[in-house]
Tab-separated table of C-alpha atoms in Angstrom:
chain	number	residue	atom	x	y	z
A	1	UNK	CA	69.241	-41.586	-98.028
A	2	UNK	CA	66.474	-39.320	-96.572
A	3	UNK	CA	64.690	-41.356	-93.898
A	4	UNK	CA	61.411	-40.218	-92.235
A	5	UNK	CA	61.920	-41.859	-88.484
A	6	UNK	CA	58.247	-43.112	-87.218
A	7	UNK	CA	58.695	-43.702	-83.284
A	8	UNK	CA	60.941	-42.489	-81.203
A	9	UNK	CA	61.134	-44.726	-78.141
A	10	UNK	CA	64.430	-47.004	-77.630
A	11	UNK	CA	65.293	-48.481	-80.775
A	12	UNK	CA	64.693	-45.135	-82.578
A	13	UNK	CA	66.560	-43.932	-79.910
A	14	UNK	CA	69.169	-46.032	-80.823
A	15	UNK	CA	68.723	-46.470	-84.918
A	16	UNK	CA	68.198	-42.822	-85.820
A	17	UNK	CA	71.376	-40.915	-84.073
A	18	UNK	CA	73.187	-44.214	-85.684
A	19	UNK	CA	72.717	-43.321	-89.190
A	20	UNK	CA	72.292	-39.988	-88.924
A	21	UNK	CA	75.891	-39.840	-87.836
A	22	UNK	CA	76.260	-42.047	-90.662
A	23	UNK	CA	75.637	-39.294	-92.551
A	24	UNK	CA	71.975	-40.103	-93.764
A	25	UNK	CA	69.302	-37.471	-93.422
A	26	UNK	CA	65.766	-37.075	-91.516
A	27	UNK	CA	63.102	-34.987	-93.223
A	28	UNK	CA	60.063	-35.858	-90.090
A	29	UNK	CA	60.278	-37.354	-86.833
A	30	UNK	CA	56.755	-38.784	-86.029
A	31	UNK	CA	55.394	-39.618	-82.200
A	32	UNK	CA	52.198	-40.001	-80.762
A	33	UNK	CA	53.811	-37.501	-78.379
A	34	UNK	CA	54.893	-34.461	-79.112
A	35	UNK	CA	57.486	-33.929	-76.251
A	36	UNK	CA	59.193	-37.430	-77.632
A	37	UNK	CA	58.848	-36.513	-81.217
A	38	UNK	CA	60.625	-32.709	-80.804
A	39	UNK	CA	63.602	-33.914	-78.417
A	40	UNK	CA	65.197	-37.131	-80.789
A	41	UNK	CA	63.764	-34.547	-84.301
A	42	UNK	CA	65.988	-31.734	-82.271
A	43	UNK	CA	69.053	-34.877	-82.547
A	44	UNK	CA	68.322	-35.520	-86.256
A	45	UNK	CA	67.526	-32.097	-87.718
A	46	UNK	CA	63.822	-32.976	-88.548
A	47	UNK	CA	60.474	-31.953	-87.966
A	48	UNK	CA	58.772	-33.141	-85.539
A	49	UNK	CA	54.988	-34.549	-86.178
A	50	UNK	CA	52.473	-35.913	-83.566
A	51	UNK	CA	50.057	-37.881	-86.149
A	52	UNK	CA	50.777	-39.871	-88.680
A	53	UNK	CA	48.346	-37.896	-90.932
A	54	UNK	CA	51.529	-35.468	-90.840
A	55	UNK	CA	53.370	-37.900	-91.958
A	56	UNK	CA	54.131	-36.782	-96.076
A	57	UNK	CA	55.142	-38.609	-99.105
A	58	UNK	CA	58.371	-38.108	-100.903
A	59	UNK	CA	60.818	-39.512	-98.903
A	60	UNK	CA	63.734	-42.276	-99.729
A	61	UNK	CA	63.056	-44.817	-96.948
A	62	UNK	CA	60.108	-44.844	-93.680
A	63	UNK	CA	61.657	-46.764	-90.611
A	64	UNK	CA	58.889	-47.983	-88.221
A	65	UNK	CA	60.378	-48.883	-84.777
A	66	UNK	CA	56.907	-48.834	-83.188
A	67	UNK	CA	55.628	-50.745	-80.874
A	68	UNK	CA	54.178	-53.969	-82.891
A	69	UNK	CA	50.920	-52.696	-81.513
A	70	UNK	CA	51.099	-49.511	-83.082
A	71	UNK	CA	52.689	-50.384	-86.093
A	72	UNK	CA	49.274	-51.233	-87.954
A	73	UNK	CA	46.976	-48.762	-86.501
A	74	UNK	CA	49.667	-45.622	-87.812
A	75	UNK	CA	50.716	-47.146	-91.336
A	76	UNK	CA	46.368	-47.304	-91.619
A	77	UNK	CA	45.959	-43.299	-90.897
A	78	UNK	CA	49.492	-42.838	-92.822
A	79	UNK	CA	50.244	-44.221	-96.072
A	80	UNK	CA	47.223	-43.000	-99.395
A	81	UNK	CA	47.149	-45.111	-102.629
A	82	UNK	CA	48.833	-42.310	-103.924
A	83	UNK	CA	52.476	-42.403	-102.266
A	84	UNK	CA	53.317	-45.153	-104.595
A	85	UNK	CA	55.078	-48.064	-102.330
A	86	UNK	CA	56.997	-45.681	-100.412
A	87	UNK	CA	60.062	-48.317	-99.081
A	88	UNK	CA	58.419	-49.212	-95.554
A	89	UNK	CA	60.876	-50.815	-92.742
A	90	UNK	CA	60.078	-52.061	-89.728
A	91	UNK	CA	62.317	-53.117	-86.711
A	92	UNK	CA	60.390	-55.535	-84.333
A	93	UNK	CA	61.677	-59.217	-83.214
A	94	UNK	CA	58.021	-60.831	-83.602
A	95	UNK	CA	56.655	-59.476	-86.649
A	96	UNK	CA	56.949	-60.908	-90.440
A	97	UNK	CA	57.517	-58.882	-92.820
A	98	UNK	CA	54.498	-59.718	-94.459
A	99	UNK	CA	52.294	-57.121	-92.104
A	100	UNK	CA	54.196	-54.171	-94.747
A	101	UNK	CA	52.657	-55.749	-97.723
A	102	UNK	CA	49.465	-54.465	-97.403
A	103	UNK	CA	50.341	-50.970	-98.010
A	104	UNK	CA	53.811	-51.407	-100.530
A	105	UNK	CA	55.305	-53.849	-102.022
A	106	UNK	CA	59.218	-52.326	-101.026
A	107	UNK	CA	58.823	-53.836	-98.001
A	108	UNK	CA	62.083	-54.900	-95.193
A	109	UNK	CA	63.035	-55.482	-91.613
A	110	UNK	CA	66.487	-54.073	-90.225
A	111	UNK	CA	66.344	-56.472	-86.705
A	112	UNK	CA	68.351	-54.621	-84.331
A	113	UNK	CA	69.061	-58.227	-81.514
A	114	UNK	CA	69.702	-55.757	-78.738
A	115	UNK	CA	68.055	-54.522	-75.192
A	116	UNK	CA	67.719	-50.883	-75.444
A	117	UNK	CA	68.080	-48.711	-72.496
A	118	UNK	CA	67.584	-44.938	-72.324
A	119	UNK	CA	71.355	-43.133	-71.217
A	120	UNK	CA	73.046	-45.569	-72.270
A	121	UNK	CA	75.598	-45.367	-74.564
A	122	UNK	CA	75.941	-48.783	-77.063
A	123	UNK	CA	79.064	-50.178	-79.467
A	124	UNK	CA	76.958	-50.143	-82.604
A	125	UNK	CA	79.444	-51.412	-85.066
A	126	UNK	CA	78.853	-54.597	-83.118
A	127	UNK	CA	75.624	-54.203	-82.762
A	128	UNK	CA	74.159	-57.175	-84.470
A	129	UNK	CA	70.984	-55.886	-87.440
A	130	UNK	CA	69.567	-59.001	-89.301
A	131	UNK	CA	67.777	-57.944	-92.143
A	132	UNK	CA	64.735	-59.035	-94.358
A	133	UNK	CA	63.348	-57.977	-97.958
A	134	UNK	CA	60.699	-58.036	-100.349
A	135	UNK	CA	62.885	-58.285	-103.420
A	136	UNK	CA	66.913	-58.272	-103.795
A	137	UNK	CA	66.818	-54.860	-104.804
A	138	UNK	CA	64.940	-53.601	-101.740
A	139	UNK	CA	67.682	-56.772	-99.611
A	140	UNK	CA	70.476	-54.428	-101.153
A	141	UNK	CA	69.636	-51.011	-100.492
A	142	UNK	CA	68.783	-52.219	-96.838
A	143	UNK	CA	71.976	-53.750	-96.148
A	144	UNK	CA	73.832	-51.192	-97.285
A	145	UNK	CA	71.860	-49.108	-94.978
A	146	UNK	CA	72.842	-51.462	-91.381
A	147	UNK	CA	76.448	-51.839	-92.518
A	148	UNK	CA	76.409	-47.847	-92.438
A	149	UNK	CA	76.391	-48.303	-88.503
A	150	UNK	CA	76.835	-52.277	-87.875
A	151	UNK	CA	79.369	-54.617	-89.088
A	152	UNK	CA	77.382	-57.309	-88.155
A	153	UNK	CA	74.375	-57.394	-91.015
A	154	UNK	CA	72.632	-60.783	-91.521
A	155	UNK	CA	69.816	-61.075	-93.776
A	156	UNK	CA	67.354	-63.681	-92.049
A	157	UNK	CA	63.928	-64.097	-92.564
A	158	UNK	CA	60.637	-64.044	-90.825
A	159	UNK	CA	60.244	-66.977	-88.934
A	160	UNK	CA	63.745	-67.522	-87.599
A	161	UNK	CA	63.477	-64.104	-86.492
A	162	UNK	CA	60.747	-64.709	-84.246
A	163	UNK	CA	63.035	-67.449	-82.767
A	164	UNK	CA	66.298	-64.974	-82.256
A	165	UNK	CA	63.727	-63.046	-80.541
A	166	UNK	CA	62.501	-65.879	-78.149
A	167	UNK	CA	65.536	-66.801	-77.623
A	168	UNK	CA	66.929	-63.261	-76.614
A	169	UNK	CA	63.610	-62.791	-73.976
A	170	UNK	CA	65.302	-66.041	-73.054
A	171	UNK	CA	69.115	-64.182	-72.692
A	172	UNK	CA	68.620	-61.141	-71.476
A	173	UNK	CA	64.689	-60.236	-70.490
A	174	UNK	CA	64.177	-63.444	-67.993
A	175	UNK	CA	68.026	-62.844	-66.769
A	176	UNK	CA	67.509	-58.937	-65.999
A	177	UNK	CA	64.575	-60.850	-64.205
A	178	UNK	CA	66.944	-63.049	-62.165
A	179	UNK	CA	69.612	-60.523	-61.643
A	180	UNK	CA	66.084	-58.787	-60.168
A	181	UNK	CA	65.688	-61.639	-58.258
A	182	UNK	CA	69.116	-61.655	-56.669
A	183	UNK	CA	69.489	-58.641	-55.696
A	184	UNK	CA	65.789	-58.444	-53.903
A	185	UNK	CA	67.222	-61.552	-51.706
A	186	UNK	CA	70.579	-59.629	-50.777
A	187	UNK	CA	68.959	-56.029	-50.169
A	188	UNK	CA	66.271	-58.314	-47.620
A	189	UNK	CA	69.785	-58.464	-45.692
A	190	UNK	CA	70.991	-55.758	-45.423
A	191	UNK	CA	73.445	-56.522	-48.634
A	192	UNK	CA	74.184	-55.017	-51.473
A	193	UNK	CA	74.055	-55.949	-55.274
A	194	UNK	CA	76.526	-54.829	-56.379
A	195	UNK	CA	78.378	-57.610	-54.588
A	196	UNK	CA	77.018	-59.910	-57.320
A	197	UNK	CA	78.670	-57.569	-60.103
A	198	UNK	CA	82.308	-59.851	-60.939
A	199	UNK	CA	80.097	-63.166	-60.582
A	200	UNK	CA	77.014	-61.751	-63.202
A	201	UNK	CA	80.655	-60.786	-65.722
A	202	UNK	CA	82.284	-64.081	-65.224
A	203	UNK	CA	78.929	-65.908	-65.959
A	204	UNK	CA	78.166	-63.941	-69.511
A	205	UNK	CA	82.413	-63.870	-69.974
A	206	UNK	CA	82.418	-67.902	-70.063
A	207	UNK	CA	80.140	-68.456	-72.632
A	208	UNK	CA	82.200	-66.560	-75.016
A	209	UNK	CA	84.543	-69.827	-74.567
A	210	UNK	CA	81.794	-72.483	-73.392
A	211	UNK	CA	79.023	-73.789	-73.752
A	212	UNK	CA	76.407	-72.890	-71.314
A	213	UNK	CA	76.318	-76.930	-70.625
A	214	UNK	CA	79.720	-76.793	-70.174
A	215	UNK	CA	79.628	-73.684	-67.735
A	216	UNK	CA	76.965	-74.407	-66.034
A	217	UNK	CA	77.570	-74.892	-61.833
A	218	UNK	CA	75.624	-75.224	-58.864
A	219	UNK	CA	73.935	-77.002	-56.375
A	220	UNK	CA	70.931	-78.437	-58.809
A	221	UNK	CA	73.630	-79.462	-61.314
A	222	UNK	CA	75.066	-81.404	-58.815
A	223	UNK	CA	71.559	-82.761	-57.781
A	224	UNK	CA	72.478	-81.100	-54.014
A	225	UNK	CA	69.876	-82.049	-52.437
A	226	UNK	CA	71.370	-80.856	-48.997
A	227	UNK	CA	72.289	-77.366	-50.701
A	228	UNK	CA	68.819	-76.939	-52.300
A	229	UNK	CA	66.910	-77.812	-49.804
A	230	UNK	CA	68.196	-75.573	-47.264
A	231	UNK	CA	68.160	-72.669	-50.388
A	232	UNK	CA	64.203	-73.963	-50.836
A	233	UNK	CA	63.553	-73.252	-46.619
A	234	UNK	CA	65.499	-69.677	-46.838
A	235	UNK	CA	63.350	-68.973	-49.651
A	236	UNK	CA	59.788	-70.538	-48.133
A	237	UNK	CA	58.269	-66.457	-47.118
A	238	UNK	CA	58.652	-65.855	-50.727
A	239	UNK	CA	56.356	-68.859	-52.728
A	240	UNK	CA	56.579	-67.104	-56.016
A	241	UNK	CA	59.841	-67.274	-55.454
A	242	UNK	CA	59.905	-70.985	-54.263
A	243	UNK	CA	58.154	-72.098	-57.891
A	244	UNK	CA	61.563	-70.194	-59.882
A	245	UNK	CA	63.739	-72.747	-57.764
A	246	UNK	CA	62.443	-75.385	-58.150
A	247	UNK	CA	61.322	-75.042	-61.965
A	248	UNK	CA	64.804	-74.261	-63.295
A	249	UNK	CA	67.109	-76.381	-61.137
A	250	UNK	CA	64.800	-79.550	-62.214
A	251	UNK	CA	65.207	-78.601	-65.589
A	252	UNK	CA	69.303	-77.889	-64.216
A	253	UNK	CA	69.377	-81.043	-63.779
A	254	UNK	CA	67.245	-82.399	-65.789
A	255	UNK	CA	69.228	-81.388	-69.087
A	256	UNK	CA	72.067	-82.946	-66.720
A	257	UNK	CA	71.005	-85.884	-67.055
B	1	UNK	CA	101.785	-69.782	-43.798
B	2	UNK	CA	101.848	-73.781	-44.404
B	3	UNK	CA	99.045	-74.370	-45.991
B	4	UNK	CA	97.540	-77.813	-46.430
B	5	UNK	CA	95.300	-78.478	-49.279
B	6	UNK	CA	91.863	-80.421	-48.365
B	7	UNK	CA	90.407	-80.900	-51.798
B	8	UNK	CA	91.582	-80.390	-55.739
B	9	UNK	CA	87.486	-79.523	-57.443
B	10	UNK	CA	87.223	-75.748	-58.959
B	11	UNK	CA	87.643	-74.282	-55.939
B	12	UNK	CA	90.767	-75.441	-54.961
B	13	UNK	CA	92.143	-74.722	-58.225
B	14	UNK	CA	91.771	-71.083	-58.082
B	15	UNK	CA	92.335	-70.710	-54.648
B	16	UNK	CA	95.428	-72.715	-53.768
B	17	UNK	CA	97.798	-71.181	-56.600
B	18	UNK	CA	96.488	-68.196	-56.150
B	19	UNK	CA	97.909	-68.481	-52.515
B	20	UNK	CA	100.541	-70.191	-53.887
B	21	UNK	CA	101.828	-67.086	-56.071
B	22	UNK	CA	101.612	-64.942	-53.229
B	23	UNK	CA	103.983	-66.831	-51.571
B	24	UNK	CA	102.097	-69.315	-48.936
B	25	UNK	CA	103.412	-72.744	-48.969
B	26	UNK	CA	101.753	-76.352	-49.567
B	27	UNK	CA	102.289	-78.971	-47.691
B	28	UNK	CA	100.210	-81.434	-48.709
B	29	UNK	CA	96.980	-81.659	-51.383
B	30	UNK	CA	94.184	-84.025	-50.495
B	31	UNK	CA	91.813	-85.666	-52.692
B	32	UNK	CA	89.931	-88.646	-52.713
B	33	UNK	CA	91.001	-89.396	-57.342
B	34	UNK	CA	94.782	-89.333	-56.822
B	35	UNK	CA	95.634	-87.929	-60.415
B	36	UNK	CA	93.740	-84.236	-58.806
B	37	UNK	CA	95.487	-84.672	-55.328
B	38	UNK	CA	98.990	-84.771	-57.799
B	39	UNK	CA	98.045	-82.649	-60.297
B	40	UNK	CA	96.996	-79.989	-57.809
B	41	UNK	CA	100.031	-81.094	-56.354
B	42	UNK	CA	102.902	-80.283	-58.761
B	43	UNK	CA	101.681	-76.785	-59.595
B	44	UNK	CA	102.262	-76.085	-55.854
B	45	UNK	CA	105.129	-77.655	-54.352
B	46	UNK	CA	103.679	-79.789	-52.809
B	47	UNK	CA	102.823	-84.117	-51.415
B	48	UNK	CA	99.923	-85.945	-52.918
B	49	UNK	CA	97.702	-87.915	-50.290
B	50	UNK	CA	94.105	-89.540	-50.824
B	51	UNK	CA	93.028	-90.795	-47.787
B	52	UNK	CA	92.640	-88.048	-45.337
B	53	UNK	CA	94.613	-89.953	-42.549
B	54	UNK	CA	96.989	-89.487	-44.786
B	55	UNK	CA	96.596	-86.009	-43.729
B	56	UNK	CA	99.537	-85.386	-41.176
B	57	UNK	CA	98.403	-82.275	-38.555
B	58	UNK	CA	101.350	-79.421	-37.428
B	59	UNK	CA	100.491	-77.498	-41.076
B	60	UNK	CA	99.495	-73.678	-40.409
B	61	UNK	CA	96.554	-73.485	-42.215
B	62	UNK	CA	93.992	-76.512	-43.398
B	63	UNK	CA	92.013	-75.220	-46.578
B	64	UNK	CA	88.778	-77.048	-46.582
B	65	UNK	CA	87.657	-76.870	-50.206
B	66	UNK	CA	85.275	-79.967	-50.913
B	67	UNK	CA	81.902	-80.222	-51.448
B	68	UNK	CA	79.424	-79.562	-48.256
B	69	UNK	CA	78.748	-83.277	-48.266
B	70	UNK	CA	82.117	-84.667	-48.052
B	71	UNK	CA	83.688	-81.922	-45.990
B	72	UNK	CA	82.083	-83.513	-42.678
B	73	UNK	CA	82.975	-87.507	-43.057
B	74	UNK	CA	86.849	-86.217	-44.710
B	75	UNK	CA	87.612	-84.428	-40.942
B	76	UNK	CA	86.052	-87.254	-39.356
B	77	UNK	CA	88.701	-89.173	-41.212
B	78	UNK	CA	90.777	-86.660	-40.546
B	79	UNK	CA	91.768	-85.036	-37.378
B	80	UNK	CA	92.467	-86.836	-33.945
B	81	UNK	CA	92.656	-85.164	-30.810
B	82	UNK	CA	95.797	-85.104	-30.602
B	83	UNK	CA	95.796	-82.825	-33.194
B	84	UNK	CA	94.743	-79.593	-30.994
B	85	UNK	CA	92.620	-77.860	-32.545
B	86	UNK	CA	93.936	-77.265	-35.871
B	87	UNK	CA	93.085	-74.256	-37.662
B	88	UNK	CA	90.207	-75.186	-39.944
B	89	UNK	CA	88.384	-73.215	-43.278
B	90	UNK	CA	86.025	-73.848	-45.495
B	91	UNK	CA	85.344	-72.330	-48.884
B	92	UNK	CA	81.282	-73.066	-48.496
B	93	UNK	CA	79.051	-70.762	-49.160
B	94	UNK	CA	75.828	-72.931	-47.721
B	95	UNK	CA	78.086	-73.932	-44.933
B	96	UNK	CA	77.502	-72.346	-41.423
B	97	UNK	CA	80.852	-71.758	-39.717
B	98	UNK	CA	79.123	-73.716	-36.718
B	99	UNK	CA	80.732	-77.104	-38.859
B	100	UNK	CA	84.106	-77.074	-38.472
B	101	UNK	CA	83.478	-76.525	-34.395
B	102	UNK	CA	83.760	-80.031	-34.098
B	103	UNK	CA	86.994	-80.405	-34.397
B	104	UNK	CA	88.901	-77.274	-32.964
B	105	UNK	CA	88.277	-74.236	-31.475
B	106	UNK	CA	90.235	-72.284	-34.670
B	107	UNK	CA	88.094	-72.109	-37.263
B	108	UNK	CA	87.426	-70.274	-39.421
B	109	UNK	CA	85.287	-69.839	-43.460
B	110	UNK	CA	87.095	-67.865	-46.893
B	111	UNK	CA	84.493	-67.606	-49.054
B	112	UNK	CA	84.962	-66.598	-52.824
B	113	UNK	CA	81.975	-65.825	-54.769
B	114	UNK	CA	82.750	-66.567	-57.774
B	115	UNK	CA	81.533	-69.355	-61.236
B	116	UNK	CA	84.739	-71.818	-61.111
B	117	UNK	CA	85.140	-73.542	-64.262
B	118	UNK	CA	88.528	-75.867	-65.003
B	119	UNK	CA	90.771	-73.058	-67.805
B	120	UNK	CA	88.772	-70.173	-66.838
B	121	UNK	CA	91.619	-67.168	-66.030
B	122	UNK	CA	89.941	-64.744	-63.435
B	123	UNK	CA	90.800	-60.994	-62.277
B	124	UNK	CA	91.768	-63.577	-58.267
B	125	UNK	CA	91.911	-59.301	-57.985
B	126	UNK	CA	88.536	-58.481	-57.629
B	127	UNK	CA	87.763	-61.774	-56.340
B	128	UNK	CA	84.980	-61.189	-53.959
B	129	UNK	CA	85.617	-62.831	-50.637
B	130	UNK	CA	83.294	-63.591	-47.860
B	131	UNK	CA	85.112	-63.720	-44.385
B	132	UNK	CA	84.311	-65.470	-40.288
B	133	UNK	CA	85.909	-66.866	-37.846
B	134	UNK	CA	85.774	-68.450	-34.446
B	135	UNK	CA	87.340	-65.258	-32.990
B	136	UNK	CA	88.777	-62.353	-33.336
B	137	UNK	CA	92.683	-63.078	-33.933
B	138	UNK	CA	91.658	-65.854	-36.585
B	139	UNK	CA	89.415	-63.803	-38.158
B	140	UNK	CA	92.726	-61.339	-38.593
B	141	UNK	CA	94.560	-64.005	-39.933
B	142	UNK	CA	92.397	-65.722	-42.554
B	143	UNK	CA	91.062	-61.608	-43.948
B	144	UNK	CA	95.408	-61.668	-43.903
B	145	UNK	CA	95.560	-64.874	-46.332
B	146	UNK	CA	92.334	-63.029	-47.974
B	147	UNK	CA	93.494	-60.037	-48.513
B	148	UNK	CA	97.347	-61.481	-49.738
B	149	UNK	CA	94.806	-63.243	-52.969
B	150	UNK	CA	92.356	-60.395	-53.217
B	151	UNK	CA	91.089	-56.654	-52.656
B	152	UNK	CA	87.244	-57.552	-51.949
B	153	UNK	CA	87.488	-58.598	-48.556
B	154	UNK	CA	84.447	-58.686	-46.269
B	155	UNK	CA	83.362	-59.956	-42.874
B	156	UNK	CA	80.856	-61.953	-42.930
B	157	UNK	CA	77.695	-63.819	-41.038
B	158	UNK	CA	76.615	-67.570	-42.160
B	159	UNK	CA	73.309	-66.571	-42.367
B	160	UNK	CA	73.913	-63.695	-44.132
B	161	UNK	CA	76.838	-65.524	-46.636
B	162	UNK	CA	73.906	-68.388	-47.311
B	163	UNK	CA	71.365	-65.414	-49.069
B	164	UNK	CA	74.320	-64.554	-50.388
B	165	UNK	CA	75.336	-67.696	-51.874
B	166	UNK	CA	71.426	-67.874	-52.989
B	167	UNK	CA	71.820	-65.270	-54.950
B	168	UNK	CA	74.285	-66.383	-56.199
B	169	UNK	CA	72.313	-69.769	-57.646
B	170	UNK	CA	69.437	-66.740	-59.714
B	171	UNK	CA	72.394	-64.830	-60.646
B	172	UNK	CA	74.698	-67.323	-61.788
B	173	UNK	CA	73.114	-70.608	-62.172
B	174	UNK	CA	69.536	-69.823	-63.119
B	175	UNK	CA	70.899	-67.030	-65.468
B	176	UNK	CA	73.532	-69.504	-67.513
B	177	UNK	CA	71.073	-72.127	-67.909
B	178	UNK	CA	68.703	-69.205	-69.592
B	179	UNK	CA	72.103	-68.939	-72.379
B	180	UNK	CA	71.422	-72.119	-72.701
B	181	UNK	CA	67.963	-72.668	-73.104
B	182	UNK	CA	68.592	-70.051	-75.740
B	183	UNK	CA	71.042	-72.085	-77.019
B	184	UNK	CA	68.850	-74.572	-77.702
B	185	UNK	CA	65.891	-72.551	-79.504
B	186	UNK	CA	69.085	-70.820	-81.663
B	187	UNK	CA	70.026	-74.535	-82.658
B	188	UNK	CA	66.944	-76.074	-83.894
B	189	UNK	CA	66.877	-73.515	-85.874
B	190	UNK	CA	69.982	-73.580	-87.688
B	191	UNK	CA	71.080	-70.576	-85.747
B	192	UNK	CA	74.216	-69.610	-83.802
B	193	UNK	CA	75.054	-69.299	-80.363
B	194	UNK	CA	77.213	-66.644	-80.871
B	195	UNK	CA	74.496	-64.164	-82.083
B	196	UNK	CA	73.515	-63.756	-78.638
B	197	UNK	CA	76.782	-62.509	-77.181
B	198	UNK	CA	76.707	-58.987	-77.712
B	199	UNK	CA	73.046	-58.907	-76.082
B	200	UNK	CA	74.412	-61.315	-73.032
B	201	UNK	CA	76.860	-58.687	-72.543
B	202	UNK	CA	74.825	-55.541	-72.839
B	203	UNK	CA	72.283	-57.270	-70.395
B	204	UNK	CA	75.678	-58.030	-67.747
B	205	UNK	CA	76.795	-54.491	-68.165
B	206	UNK	CA	74.016	-52.520	-68.016
B	207	UNK	CA	73.252	-54.007	-64.072
B	208	UNK	CA	76.646	-52.241	-63.193
B	209	UNK	CA	74.669	-48.829	-63.722
B	210	UNK	CA	70.963	-49.355	-63.919
B	211	UNK	CA	68.749	-51.457	-60.961
B	212	UNK	CA	67.765	-54.584	-62.462
B	213	UNK	CA	64.364	-53.164	-61.882
B	214	UNK	CA	65.168	-50.131	-64.338
B	215	UNK	CA	66.905	-52.057	-67.001
B	216	UNK	CA	64.115	-54.446	-67.811
B	217	UNK	CA	62.925	-54.684	-71.454
B	218	UNK	CA	60.957	-57.444	-73.507
B	219	UNK	CA	57.062	-57.740	-73.981
B	220	UNK	CA	56.574	-59.136	-70.483
B	221	UNK	CA	57.723	-56.220	-68.261
B	222	UNK	CA	55.316	-53.947	-70.889
B	223	UNK	CA	52.977	-56.658	-71.005
B	224	UNK	CA	52.730	-57.081	-74.817
B	225	UNK	CA	49.976	-60.248	-74.668
B	226	UNK	CA	49.854	-60.496	-78.299
B	227	UNK	CA	53.945	-61.420	-79.055
B	228	UNK	CA	53.815	-63.789	-75.594
B	229	UNK	CA	51.171	-65.528	-76.596
B	230	UNK	CA	53.147	-65.918	-80.029
B	231	UNK	CA	55.897	-66.624	-78.397
B	232	UNK	CA	54.046	-69.520	-76.464
B	233	UNK	CA	53.139	-71.061	-79.593
B	234	UNK	CA	56.668	-71.216	-80.799
B	235	UNK	CA	57.481	-73.410	-77.850
B	236	UNK	CA	54.236	-75.486	-77.692
B	237	UNK	CA	56.852	-78.196	-78.601
B	238	UNK	CA	58.467	-78.348	-75.267
B	239	UNK	CA	56.411	-78.124	-72.294
B	240	UNK	CA	59.187	-77.770	-69.568
B	241	UNK	CA	59.813	-73.975	-72.336
B	242	UNK	CA	56.411	-72.673	-71.714
B	243	UNK	CA	56.269	-73.275	-67.718
B	244	UNK	CA	59.621	-71.514	-67.841
B	245	UNK	CA	58.341	-68.982	-70.083
B	246	UNK	CA	54.738	-68.331	-68.643
B	247	UNK	CA	56.791	-68.391	-64.401
B	248	UNK	CA	58.889	-65.687	-65.811
B	249	UNK	CA	56.976	-63.604	-67.571
B	250	UNK	CA	54.620	-63.418	-65.009
B	251	UNK	CA	56.742	-62.646	-62.092
B	252	UNK	CA	58.629	-59.434	-64.337
B	253	UNK	CA	54.602	-58.453	-65.036
B	254	UNK	CA	53.710	-58.758	-61.127
B	255	UNK	CA	57.288	-56.972	-60.713
B	256	UNK	CA	56.295	-54.174	-62.555
B	257	UNK	CA	52.507	-53.487	-61.413
C-alpha cells in the first residue's frame, strides 16, 4: 500500500518504520518542522514536506499521527474537494472517528495503546492496536494494515477508545509520575532511583497474575495509621506530596473496605 | 545458624524458606494464628508456637517479621532478663533500629525492599536487602546472612530506610492502586484489564533506561487541556477519580515547567 504519513512525532516514528518493514511504501512524510519530516522520510524512502498544501492526493492511505489539536488544522489545509474521498486514518485515543468525516466518507482509526519515547525499541508484534472505520470495507483494509505489524488487533468504537485512553493515563502517565516522586524522595537523601527497579518490576509483574485489588500491599490497605503518620511527617516539607499521599491512601483504604 | 522466626506473614513466608534453602536451621516459628505458624514451621522443619512466652531462648538469631504494631507487644512478652542479650533482627522499613535496643544490646535490621504476595515466586537473588546493626560484629553477621540469599545487600541507617520505605509506597502501593482505577474504568465498559499489560510493562521498563521525567508522556505533560477536559467529563460520575486525575495532572504539569 502507498501511504502518506502526516506527522513525524513519537507515534509516526514507531508506526512508520514498522509498516515500512512490513512492505508498505511511503510517498510523503509531513511535519511542520522540516528536520523532523526529513529524518523520518529518509528512513521510509519518502519525500519530506512541511506545509499541508504540499501533500499530494493519490496515496492509498493518509495516516495522520498528529496531536489532537493539529489534526483538523492540517486537514483543513490539505484536503481539497477534488481529492475525492481519500482514505484518512488517525491514531488518536481521545478523538472520535467523526473528526475525519467532514473530509471524506472513507475514514478509520488505528490507535496504538502504548507509551512511545524516542530511542525505545518496542516489541511491535505485541503492541495492542485498536481499529475503527466508517464502513466494513475500510475496516477490513485497516485491519489488514494493523495485522501486518501486530498480532494484537481489536475493533473498538470511539467511545470505548476514549475510556481506554483514559485508563492508559492512569496506568501509565500517572504511574510514571509516581515513579518520579519516589525518585525525588531518594535523590534528596543521596539514594539511587535504581534501588527501586526490582520493586517497580514486581509491581507491574504481579498484575499479570493477580487483580490489582489482590496485589495491593502497604500501610494504606492495612490502614496502618502509625506508618502513615510517619510518612506524612517525612513529607511535610512538600505540601503537594502530602496532598497526593493523603488522597491516594484514602482511596486505597476506601476500596479495601 | 539456628534461627527462630517471629511472624508467619508475607515477609516471613519469603525470607524463611530462602534462608532455609541457604542452609540455615529453624528452631521455632511463632504466629498468633497457630495455622499460620504450623504451615510455615512445616516448610522449615521447625516447631510452631502461638504464644510469645513459648518462644525459647538460645537461638542464634530471632528474626522478627511482624507488623510494626505487633513487634513491641510480642517482644515484651517474649524476652525476659535471663535471655542475656539475644540477637534480635527486624525486617520493617518504617521502624528504627532503636525499637529493639530496650530488649538487647545486639540488634539489627534486615529490610527487604519488595512487595510480597502469597503464591508469588520471587527472584530472591536480586531482592534488595538493606542492613543495619548496633555494632560492627552484628552488622557483619547480618550482612553474611543477607548475602546468603541475595546478591544485593547494602548497609542503610534507620532514617534513610524510612525514606526508602516511603518511596516504595509511591512506586509500588500507589502505582498498584492506579492500575486498579484503570482496571475499574475498563471493566465498567466491558473491556479487559489485560489490554493494559503491554503498556504497564513498557512504563516500568522505560525507567530502567530513562529518568521518570524523560519518560513522561500524556496530556498532562503536554498541557493538552482539550484532552484533559474530555477525560474529566468521562470521570464526572466518580468525584474521587476526578480529584485524583486533577491532582496528578497538576503535579505533572508543574514538574514539566
